[in-house]
GROMACS .gro file of C-alpha atoms in nm:
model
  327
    1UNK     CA    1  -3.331   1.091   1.348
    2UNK     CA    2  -3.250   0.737   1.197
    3UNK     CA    3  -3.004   0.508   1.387
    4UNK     CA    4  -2.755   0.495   1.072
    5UNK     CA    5  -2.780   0.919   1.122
    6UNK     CA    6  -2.745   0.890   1.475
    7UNK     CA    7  -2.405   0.649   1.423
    8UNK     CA    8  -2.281   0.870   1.192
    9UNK     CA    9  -2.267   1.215   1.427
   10UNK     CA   10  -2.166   1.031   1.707
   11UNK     CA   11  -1.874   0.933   1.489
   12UNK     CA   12  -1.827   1.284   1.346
   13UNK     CA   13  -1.847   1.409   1.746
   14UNK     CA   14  -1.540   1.154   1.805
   15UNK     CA   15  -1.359   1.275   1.510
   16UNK     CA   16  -1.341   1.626   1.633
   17UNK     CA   17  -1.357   1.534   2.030
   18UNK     CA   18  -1.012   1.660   2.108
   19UNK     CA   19  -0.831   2.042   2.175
   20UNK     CA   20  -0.575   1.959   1.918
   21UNK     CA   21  -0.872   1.911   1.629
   22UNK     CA   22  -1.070   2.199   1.762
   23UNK     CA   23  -0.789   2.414   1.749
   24UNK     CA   24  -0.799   2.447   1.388
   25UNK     CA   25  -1.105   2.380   1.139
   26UNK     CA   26  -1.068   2.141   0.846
   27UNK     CA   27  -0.934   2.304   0.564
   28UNK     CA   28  -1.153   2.445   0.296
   29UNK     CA   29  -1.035   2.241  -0.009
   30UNK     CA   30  -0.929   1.923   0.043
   31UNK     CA   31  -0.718   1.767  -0.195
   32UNK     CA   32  -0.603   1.334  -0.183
   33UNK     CA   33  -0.247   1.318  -0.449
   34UNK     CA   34  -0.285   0.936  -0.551
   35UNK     CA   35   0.105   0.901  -0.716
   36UNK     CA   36  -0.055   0.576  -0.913
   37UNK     CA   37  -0.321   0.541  -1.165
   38UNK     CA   38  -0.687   0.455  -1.095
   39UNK     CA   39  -0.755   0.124  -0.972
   40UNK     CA   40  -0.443   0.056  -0.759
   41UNK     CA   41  -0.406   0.034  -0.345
   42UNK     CA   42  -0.318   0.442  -0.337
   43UNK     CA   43  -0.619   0.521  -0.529
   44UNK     CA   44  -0.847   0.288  -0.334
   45UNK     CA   45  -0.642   0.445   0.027
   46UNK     CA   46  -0.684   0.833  -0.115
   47UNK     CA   47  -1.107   0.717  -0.239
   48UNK     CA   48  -1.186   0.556   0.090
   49UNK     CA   49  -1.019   0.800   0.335
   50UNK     CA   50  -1.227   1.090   0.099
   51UNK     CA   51  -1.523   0.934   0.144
   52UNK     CA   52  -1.486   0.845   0.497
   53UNK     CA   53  -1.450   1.212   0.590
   54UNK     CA   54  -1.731   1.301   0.395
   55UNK     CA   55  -1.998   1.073   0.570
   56UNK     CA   56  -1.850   1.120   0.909
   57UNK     CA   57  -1.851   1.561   0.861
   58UNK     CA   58  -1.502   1.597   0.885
   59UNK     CA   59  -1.446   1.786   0.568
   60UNK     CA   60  -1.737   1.901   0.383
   61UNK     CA   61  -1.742   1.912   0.064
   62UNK     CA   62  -1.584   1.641  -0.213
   63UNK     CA   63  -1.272   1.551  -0.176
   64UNK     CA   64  -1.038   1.586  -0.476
   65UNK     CA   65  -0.849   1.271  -0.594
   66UNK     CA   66  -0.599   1.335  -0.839
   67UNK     CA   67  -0.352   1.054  -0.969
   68UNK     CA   68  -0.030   1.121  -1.048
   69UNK     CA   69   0.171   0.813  -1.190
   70UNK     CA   70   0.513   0.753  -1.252
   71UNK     CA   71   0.833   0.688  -1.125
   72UNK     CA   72   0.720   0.435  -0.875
   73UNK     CA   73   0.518   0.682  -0.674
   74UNK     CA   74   0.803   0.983  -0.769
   75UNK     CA   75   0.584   1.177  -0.997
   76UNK     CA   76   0.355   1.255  -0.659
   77UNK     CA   77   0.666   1.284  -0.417
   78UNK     CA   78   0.814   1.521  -0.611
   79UNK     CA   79   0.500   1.709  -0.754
   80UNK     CA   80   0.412   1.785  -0.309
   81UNK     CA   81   0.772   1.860  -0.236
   82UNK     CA   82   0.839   2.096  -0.493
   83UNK     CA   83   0.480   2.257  -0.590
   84UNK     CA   84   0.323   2.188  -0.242
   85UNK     CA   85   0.495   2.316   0.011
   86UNK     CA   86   0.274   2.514   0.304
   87UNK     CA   87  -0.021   2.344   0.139
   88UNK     CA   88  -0.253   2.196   0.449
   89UNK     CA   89  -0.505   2.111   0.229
   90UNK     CA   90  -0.359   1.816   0.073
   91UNK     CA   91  -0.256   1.439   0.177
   92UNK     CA   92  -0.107   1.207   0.003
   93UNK     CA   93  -0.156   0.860  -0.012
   94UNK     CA   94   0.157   0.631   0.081
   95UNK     CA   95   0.243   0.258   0.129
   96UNK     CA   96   0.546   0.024   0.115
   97UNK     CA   97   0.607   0.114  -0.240
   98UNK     CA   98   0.689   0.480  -0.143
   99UNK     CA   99   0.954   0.357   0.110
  100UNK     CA  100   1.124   0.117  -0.097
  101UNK     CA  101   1.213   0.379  -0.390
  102UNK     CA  102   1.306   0.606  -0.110
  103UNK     CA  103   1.550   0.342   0.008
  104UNK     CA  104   1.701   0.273  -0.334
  105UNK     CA  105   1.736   0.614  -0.392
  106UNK     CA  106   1.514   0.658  -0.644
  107UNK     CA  107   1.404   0.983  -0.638
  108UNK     CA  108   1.691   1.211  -0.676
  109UNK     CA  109   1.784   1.496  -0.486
  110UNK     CA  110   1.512   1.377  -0.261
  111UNK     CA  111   1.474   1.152   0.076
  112UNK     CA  112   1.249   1.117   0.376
  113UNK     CA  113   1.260   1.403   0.565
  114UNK     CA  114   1.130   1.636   0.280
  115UNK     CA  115   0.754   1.575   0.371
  116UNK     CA  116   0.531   1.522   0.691
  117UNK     CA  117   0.461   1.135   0.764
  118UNK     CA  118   0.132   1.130   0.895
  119UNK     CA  119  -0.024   0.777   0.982
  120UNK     CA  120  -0.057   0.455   0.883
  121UNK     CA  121  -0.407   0.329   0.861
  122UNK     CA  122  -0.351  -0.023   0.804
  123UNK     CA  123  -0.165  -0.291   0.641
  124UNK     CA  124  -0.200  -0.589   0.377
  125UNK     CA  125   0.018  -0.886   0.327
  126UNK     CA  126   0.180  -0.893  -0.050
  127UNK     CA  127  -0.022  -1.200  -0.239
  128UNK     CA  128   0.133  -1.429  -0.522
  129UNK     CA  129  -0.183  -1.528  -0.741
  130UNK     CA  130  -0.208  -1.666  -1.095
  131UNK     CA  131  -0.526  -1.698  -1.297
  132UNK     CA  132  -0.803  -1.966  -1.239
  133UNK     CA  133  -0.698  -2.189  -1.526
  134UNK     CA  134  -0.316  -2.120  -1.462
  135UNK     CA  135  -0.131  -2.444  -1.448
  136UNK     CA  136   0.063  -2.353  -1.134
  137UNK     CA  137  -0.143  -2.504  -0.846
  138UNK     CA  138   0.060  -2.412  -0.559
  139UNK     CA  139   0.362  -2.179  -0.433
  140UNK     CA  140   0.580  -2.401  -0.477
  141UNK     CA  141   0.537  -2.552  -0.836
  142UNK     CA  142   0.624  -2.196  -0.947
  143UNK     CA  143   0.957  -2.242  -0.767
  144UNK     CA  144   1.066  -2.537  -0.871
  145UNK     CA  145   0.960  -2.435  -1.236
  146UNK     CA  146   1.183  -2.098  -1.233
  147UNK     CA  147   1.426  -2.298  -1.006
  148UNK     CA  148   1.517  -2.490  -1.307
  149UNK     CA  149   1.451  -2.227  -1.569
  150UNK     CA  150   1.412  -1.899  -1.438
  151UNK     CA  151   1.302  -1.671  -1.712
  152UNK     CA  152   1.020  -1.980  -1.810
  153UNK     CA  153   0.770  -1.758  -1.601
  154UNK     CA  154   0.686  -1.387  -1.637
  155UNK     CA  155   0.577  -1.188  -1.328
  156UNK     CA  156   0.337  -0.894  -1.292
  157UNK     CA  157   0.336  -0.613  -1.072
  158UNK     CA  158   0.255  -0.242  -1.026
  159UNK     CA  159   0.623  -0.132  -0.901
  160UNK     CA  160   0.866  -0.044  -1.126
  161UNK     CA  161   1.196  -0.316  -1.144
  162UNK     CA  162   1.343  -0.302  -0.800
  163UNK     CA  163   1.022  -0.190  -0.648
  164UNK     CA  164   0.869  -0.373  -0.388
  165UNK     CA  165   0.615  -0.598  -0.621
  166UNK     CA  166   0.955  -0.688  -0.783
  167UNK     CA  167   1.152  -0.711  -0.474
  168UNK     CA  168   0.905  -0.947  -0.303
  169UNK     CA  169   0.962  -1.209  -0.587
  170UNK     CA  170   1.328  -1.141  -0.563
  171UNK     CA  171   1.340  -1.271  -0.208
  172UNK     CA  172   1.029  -1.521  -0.262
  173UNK     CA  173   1.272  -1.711  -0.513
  174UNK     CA  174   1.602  -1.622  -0.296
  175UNK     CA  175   1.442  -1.793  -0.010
  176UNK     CA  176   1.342  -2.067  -0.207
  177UNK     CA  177   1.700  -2.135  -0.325
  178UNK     CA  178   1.693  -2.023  -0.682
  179UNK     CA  179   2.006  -1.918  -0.822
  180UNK     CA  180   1.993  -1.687  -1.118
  181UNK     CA  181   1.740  -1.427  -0.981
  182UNK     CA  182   1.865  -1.206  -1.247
  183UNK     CA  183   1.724  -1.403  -1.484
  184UNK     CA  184   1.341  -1.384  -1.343
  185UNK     CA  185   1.142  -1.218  -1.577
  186UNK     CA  186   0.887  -0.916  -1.396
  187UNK     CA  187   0.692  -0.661  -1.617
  188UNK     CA  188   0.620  -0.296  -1.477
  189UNK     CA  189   0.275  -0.233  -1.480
  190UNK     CA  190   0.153   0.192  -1.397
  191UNK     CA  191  -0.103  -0.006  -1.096
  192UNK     CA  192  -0.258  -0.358  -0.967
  193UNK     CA  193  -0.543  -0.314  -1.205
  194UNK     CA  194  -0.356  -0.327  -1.474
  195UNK     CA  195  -0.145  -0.566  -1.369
  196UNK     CA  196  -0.371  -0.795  -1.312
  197UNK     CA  197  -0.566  -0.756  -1.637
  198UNK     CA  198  -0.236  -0.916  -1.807
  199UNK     CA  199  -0.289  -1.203  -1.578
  200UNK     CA  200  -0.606  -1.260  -1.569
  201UNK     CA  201  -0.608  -1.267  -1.981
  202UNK     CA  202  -0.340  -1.495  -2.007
  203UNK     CA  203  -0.077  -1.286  -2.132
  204UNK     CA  204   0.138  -1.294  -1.828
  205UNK     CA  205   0.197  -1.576  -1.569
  206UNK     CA  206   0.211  -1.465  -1.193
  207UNK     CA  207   0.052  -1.169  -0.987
  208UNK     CA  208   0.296  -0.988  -0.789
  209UNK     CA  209   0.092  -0.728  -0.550
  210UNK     CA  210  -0.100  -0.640  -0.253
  211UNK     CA  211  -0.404  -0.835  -0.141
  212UNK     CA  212  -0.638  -0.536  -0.224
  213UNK     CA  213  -0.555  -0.543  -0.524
  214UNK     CA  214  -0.622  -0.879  -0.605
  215UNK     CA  215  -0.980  -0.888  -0.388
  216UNK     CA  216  -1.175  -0.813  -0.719
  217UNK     CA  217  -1.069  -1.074  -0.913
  218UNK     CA  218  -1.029  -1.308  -0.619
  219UNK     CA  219  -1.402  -1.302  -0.544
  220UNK     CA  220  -1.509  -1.297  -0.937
  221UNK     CA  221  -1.323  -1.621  -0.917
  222UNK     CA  222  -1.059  -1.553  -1.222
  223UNK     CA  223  -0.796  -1.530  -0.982
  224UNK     CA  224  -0.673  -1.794  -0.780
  225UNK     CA  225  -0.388  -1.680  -0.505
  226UNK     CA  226  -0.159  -1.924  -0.439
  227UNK     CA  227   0.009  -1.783  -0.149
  228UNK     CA  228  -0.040  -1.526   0.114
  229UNK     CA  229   0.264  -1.297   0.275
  230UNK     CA  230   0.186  -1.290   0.622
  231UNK     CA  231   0.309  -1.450   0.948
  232UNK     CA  232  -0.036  -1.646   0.968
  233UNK     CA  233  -0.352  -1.709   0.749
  234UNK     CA  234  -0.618  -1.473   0.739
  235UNK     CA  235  -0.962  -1.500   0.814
  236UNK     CA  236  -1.345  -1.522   0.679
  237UNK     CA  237  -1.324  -1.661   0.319
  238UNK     CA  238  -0.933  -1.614   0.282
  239UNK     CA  239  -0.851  -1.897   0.530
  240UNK     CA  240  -0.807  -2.165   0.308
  241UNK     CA  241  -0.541  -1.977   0.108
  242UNK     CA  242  -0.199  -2.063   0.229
  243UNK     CA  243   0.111  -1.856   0.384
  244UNK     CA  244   0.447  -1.905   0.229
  245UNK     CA  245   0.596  -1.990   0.511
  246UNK     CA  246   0.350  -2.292   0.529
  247UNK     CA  247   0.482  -2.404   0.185
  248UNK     CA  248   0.824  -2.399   0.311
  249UNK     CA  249   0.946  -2.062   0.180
  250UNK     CA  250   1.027  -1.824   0.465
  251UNK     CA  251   0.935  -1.507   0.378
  252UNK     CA  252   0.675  -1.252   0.488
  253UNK     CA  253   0.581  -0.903   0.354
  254UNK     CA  254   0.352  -0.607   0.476
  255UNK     CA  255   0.247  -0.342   0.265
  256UNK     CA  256   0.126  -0.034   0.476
  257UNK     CA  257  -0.141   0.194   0.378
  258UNK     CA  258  -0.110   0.555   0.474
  259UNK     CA  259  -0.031   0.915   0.413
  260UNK     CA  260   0.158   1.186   0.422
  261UNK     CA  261   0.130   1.577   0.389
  262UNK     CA  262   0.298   1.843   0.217
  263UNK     CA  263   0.601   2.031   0.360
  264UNK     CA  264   0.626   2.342   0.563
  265UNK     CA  265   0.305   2.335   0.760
  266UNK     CA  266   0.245   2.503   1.054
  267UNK     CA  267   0.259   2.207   1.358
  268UNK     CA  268  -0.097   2.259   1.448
  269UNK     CA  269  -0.189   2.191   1.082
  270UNK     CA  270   0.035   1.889   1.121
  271UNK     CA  271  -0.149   1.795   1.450
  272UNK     CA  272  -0.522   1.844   1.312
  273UNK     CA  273  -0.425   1.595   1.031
  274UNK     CA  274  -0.231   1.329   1.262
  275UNK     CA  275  -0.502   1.347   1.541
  276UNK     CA  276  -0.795   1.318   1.229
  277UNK     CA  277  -0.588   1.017   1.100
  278UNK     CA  278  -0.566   0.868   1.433
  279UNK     CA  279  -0.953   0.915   1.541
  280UNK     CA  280  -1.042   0.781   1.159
  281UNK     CA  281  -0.876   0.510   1.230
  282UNK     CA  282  -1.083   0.390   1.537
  283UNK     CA  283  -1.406   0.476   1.370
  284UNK     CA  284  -1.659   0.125   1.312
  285UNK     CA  285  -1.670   0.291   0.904
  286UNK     CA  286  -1.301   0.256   0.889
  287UNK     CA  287  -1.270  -0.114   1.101
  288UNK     CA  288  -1.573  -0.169   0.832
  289UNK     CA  289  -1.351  -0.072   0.515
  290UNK     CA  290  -1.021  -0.229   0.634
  291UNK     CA  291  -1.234  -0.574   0.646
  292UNK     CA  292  -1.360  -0.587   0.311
  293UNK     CA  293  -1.060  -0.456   0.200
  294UNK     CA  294  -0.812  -0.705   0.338
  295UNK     CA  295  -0.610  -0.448   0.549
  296UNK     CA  296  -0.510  -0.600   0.877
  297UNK     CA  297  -0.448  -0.372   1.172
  298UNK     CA  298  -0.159  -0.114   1.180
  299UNK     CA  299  -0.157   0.201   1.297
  300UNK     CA  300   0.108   0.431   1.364
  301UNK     CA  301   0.095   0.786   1.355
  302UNK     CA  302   0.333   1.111   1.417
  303UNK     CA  303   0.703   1.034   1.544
  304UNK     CA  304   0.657   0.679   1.559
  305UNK     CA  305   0.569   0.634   1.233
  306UNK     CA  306   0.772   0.893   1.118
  307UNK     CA  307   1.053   0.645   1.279
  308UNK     CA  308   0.864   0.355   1.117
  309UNK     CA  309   0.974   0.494   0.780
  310UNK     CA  310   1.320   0.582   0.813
  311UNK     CA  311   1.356   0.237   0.985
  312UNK     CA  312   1.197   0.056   0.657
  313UNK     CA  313   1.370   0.251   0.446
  314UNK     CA  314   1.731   0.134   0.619
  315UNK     CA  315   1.642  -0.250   0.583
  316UNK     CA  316   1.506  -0.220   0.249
  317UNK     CA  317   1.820  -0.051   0.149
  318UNK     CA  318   2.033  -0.347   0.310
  319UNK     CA  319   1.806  -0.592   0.137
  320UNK     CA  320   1.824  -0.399  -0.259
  321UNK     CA  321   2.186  -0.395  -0.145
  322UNK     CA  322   2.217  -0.809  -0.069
  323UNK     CA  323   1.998  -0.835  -0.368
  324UNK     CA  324   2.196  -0.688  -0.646
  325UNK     CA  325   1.950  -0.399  -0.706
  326UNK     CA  326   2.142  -0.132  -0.565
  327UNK     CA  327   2.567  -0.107  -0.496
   0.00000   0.00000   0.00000
């Protein structure tokens, strides 16, 4: 048997190592719900999980991915609450973005505890990026442009107004002391890709997103990222690039990457997923994938993360709150 064979069932034999995974096989069809369009961070979470799966024999078979944009991840929320329920065969790819509409209650007649929250398999600082011959060099030469004329510069994101590509600007330029943050100009783009297409071409100023998104362009060279959202710089060809906080605008922001599953499952259904999650998530394939893709470590799973939620969702609701976006 080759060594990359031999790797790959030693994996699979992790994967299903303990009582709570055994206790229950895979489900027959599995299904990923990507509430985005192709191209964004929840298709790229709901492709790589599938195909992670698939070469470590955890599910056989392909795994469906089906997107389902609109209303800032809504569409999806909705769609496994209301068609989905006792459905163990599906996941559903989450992040930051899910939480923040949650938060500014966004989906009506919904909230938090009408689904399962499974893991988190990772995280990614939000990125501020322009393209290669932008004329905005820095962080802070976009600042002091929109400090003096705020609507001079239009912004880009995937979330819709108030989301959190919008909401990261918002408190960008707050805590950079601009004044009329009502008057910053964002377009709603249905994912990064598309986004980013506007910037890239010219036809819009700034990138507003998640580093994943912005890795494709980044290493084709037509995007240059101007600032990175995270407590420290990153590593391997991403250190040169600047934090905020190192350009004198204190701000920070983690997107998570992870998923949930649909509502009234049985608790050992709800187990085999968290414990698959959780053994995925130590796997050298997935370390492998959250390095090329820019996801820095976090991982919650269960309870905690189920607390991890409800505990974003409260400050983000403070913050839309402090920000206008929400009474």
């Amino acid at each position: 048997m080759h060594v990359k064979s031999l790797k790959m069932v030693a994996a699979a034999a992790c994967l299903l190592s303990t009582s709570q995974v055994m206790a229950l096989e895979a489900p027959k069809r599995v299904e990923c719900i990507a509430p985005a369009g192709p191209g964004g961070g929840l298709d790229f979470i709901c492709r790589s999980i599938g195909k992670a799966l698939n070469d470590l024999g955890v599910v056989s078979g392909n795994i469906q991915v089906t997107n389902m944009p609109g209303g800032g991840h809504g569409v999806g929320y909705a769609h496994t609450v209301s068609k989905r329920k006792g459905d163990a065969g599906v996941f559903v790819a989450t992040s930051t973005g899910t939480t923040t509409r949650l938060a500014q209650n966004a989906y009506p007649g919904l909230d938090s505890s009408m689904v399962n929250w499974v893991a988190a398999m990772g995280a990614e600082p939000g990125v501020i990026a322009v393209r290669k011959d932008s004329p905005y060099q820095s962080l802070s030469e976009v600042l002091d442009v929109i400090g003096q004329n705020p609507g001079s510069v239009t912004f880009a994101g995937a979330s819709p107004l108030g989301g959190d590509d919008n909401l990261r600007v918002l408190l960008t330029a707050k805590r950079a002391g601009v004044d009329e943050l009502k008057d910053l100009r964002y377009l709603s783009f249905n994912n990064g890709g598309d986004a980013l297409v506007q910037v890239v071409g010219g036809h819009v100023d700034v990138f507003s997103g998640d580093l994943s998104e912005a890795m494709g362009f980044f290493d084709s060279g037509d995007l240059r990222i101007l600032a990175v959202l995270a407590d420290e710089r990153l590593d391997g060809k991403l250190a040169a690039i600047p934090t905020a906080r190192e350009q004198g605008v204190d701000v920070t922001w983690l997107n998570f990457r992870g998923v949930y599953v649909a509502p009234g499952i049985s608790d050992e259904q709800y187990n085999w997923w968290q414990q698959t999650f959780s053994n995925l998530y130590e796997t050298p394939e997935w370390k492998k994938i959250m390095q090329q893709n820019g996801l820095i470590p976090f991982h919650k799973t269960g309870a905690e993360f189920t607390d991890y939620v409800n505990a974003q969702i409260g400050e983000v609701r403070q913050l839309s709150q402090e920000l206008g976006i929400i009474k």
